[in-house]
Coordinates of C-alpha atoms and ligand atoms in Angstrom, one line a residue:
M1 CA 116.7 -10.0 -35.3
L2 CA 114.4 -8.9 -32.5
A3 CA 115.8 -11.6 -30.2
A4 CA 119.3 -10.4 -30.8
F5 CA 118.4 -6.7 -30.4
P6 CA 115.5 -6.6 -28.0
Q7 CA 115.7 -2.8 -27.8
F8 CA 114.2 -2.7 -31.3
A9 CA 111.1 -4.2 -30.0
F10 CA 110.4 -0.8 -28.4
G11 CA 109.1 2.3 -30.3
A12 CA 110.2 5.9 -30.7
E13 CA 107.5 6.7 -28.2
G14 CA 106.5 4.5 -25.3
N15 CA 107.3 3.8 -21.7
Y16 CA 111.0 3.9 -20.9
E17 CA 112.8 3.9 -17.6
A18 CA 115.1 6.9 -17.6
M19 CA 117.1 9.6 -19.3
V20 CA 120.8 9.2 -18.8
V21 CA 123.0 12.3 -18.8
T22 CA 126.7 11.7 -19.8
C23 CA 129.8 13.6 -20.9
I24 CA 131.1 13.8 -24.4
D25 CA 134.5 12.3 -23.4
P26 CA 135.4 9.6 -26.0
R27 CA 136.5 7.2 -23.2
F28 CA 133.1 6.8 -21.7
P29 CA 130.4 5.6 -24.1
L30 CA 131.5 2.0 -23.7
P31 CA 131.8 2.0 -19.9
T32 CA 128.4 3.7 -19.8
I33 CA 126.8 1.0 -21.9
N34 CA 128.4 -1.6 -19.7
Y35 CA 127.1 0.1 -16.6
M36 CA 123.6 0.3 -18.0
K37 CA 123.9 -3.3 -19.1
S38 CA 124.7 -4.2 -15.5
R39 CA 121.5 -2.5 -14.5
K40 CA 119.6 -4.5 -17.2
M41 CA 118.5 -1.2 -18.8
I42 CA 119.9 -1.6 -22.4
G43 CA 117.3 -0.2 -24.8
K44 CA 115.2 1.2 -22.0
Y45 CA 116.7 4.7 -21.6
S46 CA 117.2 7.9 -23.5
Q47 CA 120.5 9.6 -23.4
F48 CA 121.6 13.2 -23.4
T49 CA 125.3 13.9 -23.8
F50 CA 127.2 17.1 -23.5
A51 CA 130.5 18.2 -22.0
G52 CA 130.6 17.5 -18.2
A53 CA 127.3 15.7 -18.0
S54 CA 125.6 17.5 -15.0
I55 CA 128.3 20.1 -15.1
G56 CA 127.1 21.1 -18.5
V57 CA 123.7 21.8 -17.0
V58 CA 124.7 23.7 -13.8
A59 CA 128.1 25.3 -14.3
P60 CA 128.0 29.1 -14.7
A61 CA 130.7 28.7 -17.4
F62 CA 128.3 26.7 -19.6
K63 CA 125.1 28.7 -18.8
T64 CA 124.0 29.0 -22.4
W65 CA 123.8 25.2 -22.6
A66 CA 121.2 24.6 -19.9
P67 CA 118.1 25.4 -22.0
A68 CA 119.0 22.6 -24.5
F69 CA 119.1 20.1 -21.7
W70 CA 115.8 21.2 -20.1
D71 CA 114.1 21.1 -23.5
N72 CA 115.5 17.6 -24.2
L73 CA 114.5 16.4 -20.8
A74 CA 110.9 17.6 -21.3
A75 CA 110.8 16.0 -24.8
S76 CA 112.0 12.7 -23.4
M77 CA 109.4 12.9 -20.7
Q78 CA 106.7 13.5 -23.3
L79 CA 107.9 10.9 -25.8
H80 CA 109.3 8.2 -23.5
H81 CA 107.3 8.8 -20.3
I82 CA 110.5 8.5 -18.2
P83 CA 110.1 8.6 -14.5
K84 CA 113.7 9.2 -13.7
V85 CA 116.9 11.0 -14.8
I86 CA 120.3 9.5 -14.1
A87 CA 123.3 11.9 -14.3
I88 CA 126.7 10.2 -14.6
N89 CA 129.7 12.5 -14.3
H90 CA 133.2 11.1 -14.6
R91 CA 136.6 11.4 -13.2
D92 CA 139.5 13.1 -15.2
C93 CA 136.8 15.3 -16.9
G94 CA 138.2 18.0 -19.1
A95 CA 134.9 19.9 -19.0
A96 CA 135.1 20.0 -15.1
K97 CA 138.5 21.6 -15.5
I98 CA 137.2 24.2 -18.0
A99 CA 134.1 24.9 -15.9
Y100 CA 135.7 25.2 -12.4
G101 CA 139.5 25.4 -13.0
A102 CA 142.4 23.0 -12.5
D103 CA 142.4 23.6 -8.7
K104 CA 139.0 22.1 -8.4
V105 CA 140.1 18.8 -9.8
A106 CA 143.6 18.8 -8.4
N107 CA 143.4 15.5 -6.6
P108 CA 140.8 12.7 -6.3
Q109 CA 139.3 14.1 -3.0
I110 CA 138.9 17.7 -4.3
E111 CA 137.6 16.2 -7.6
T112 CA 135.0 14.2 -5.8
E113 CA 133.8 17.3 -3.9
T114 CA 133.6 19.3 -7.1
H115 CA 131.5 16.6 -8.8
K116 CA 129.4 16.1 -5.8
A117 CA 128.6 19.8 -5.6
A118 CA 127.6 19.9 -9.3
L119 CA 125.5 16.7 -8.9
M120 CA 123.7 18.1 -5.9
E121 CA 123.0 21.4 -7.7
F122 CA 121.7 19.2 -10.6
R123 CA 119.4 17.4 -8.2
K124 CA 118.1 20.7 -6.9
Q125 CA 117.4 22.1 -10.3
V126 CA 115.7 19.0 -11.6
G127 CA 113.6 19.0 -8.4
E128 CA 112.5 22.6 -9.2
K129 CA 111.9 22.2 -12.9
Q130 CA 110.6 18.6 -13.1
P131 CA 109.4 17.7 -9.6
S132 CA 107.8 14.5 -10.8
L133 CA 111.2 12.9 -11.7
K134 CA 113.2 10.7 -9.6
I135 CA 116.9 11.5 -9.7
E136 CA 120.1 9.4 -9.5
T137 CA 123.5 11.0 -9.5
G138 CA 126.9 9.2 -9.9
L139 CA 130.5 9.6 -10.7
M140 CA 132.2 7.1 -13.0
A141 CA 135.8 6.2 -12.6
L142 CA 138.1 5.5 -15.6
N143 CA 137.6 1.8 -15.0
G144 CA 133.8 2.3 -15.4
K145 CA 132.9 1.8 -11.7
V146 CA 130.2 4.2 -10.6
E147 CA 130.0 5.8 -7.2
M148 CA 126.5 7.1 -6.5
F149 CA 125.7 10.2 -4.4
S150 CA 122.3 11.1 -3.0
Ligands
ZN1 ZN1 134.0 14.8 -19.2

């Protein structure tokens, strides 16, 4: 059992590698797992999921959500001793459209800029609130490929 599911060898508290922030979009749980698998991180990260991923944290339209994220991030730091947060936004995101309007995701280039801006704002806010954390930010395509921005 433990060999088949090595993640169960870890406890509810302990030393984990990251918190991953993802969107609620039903198309992305599996690609996200595959991506984390490619990074050999299965069972080694906590996950926080709400609409828009980093957009849910930083968009003025969703401003009442942010406290839940910061509290969960702090809880994961306390419980899992994570040194890093990884935000993975995705293309064709309905929440991005709600937050910023259809014009801001009108074509792939504008969409990229919109996500990049949200991810950079996310970096800034994490840096201010949790300066000890490393930060990775990326944008996942529908085929699961992740483009990282730093
Ligand atoms: Zn989304």
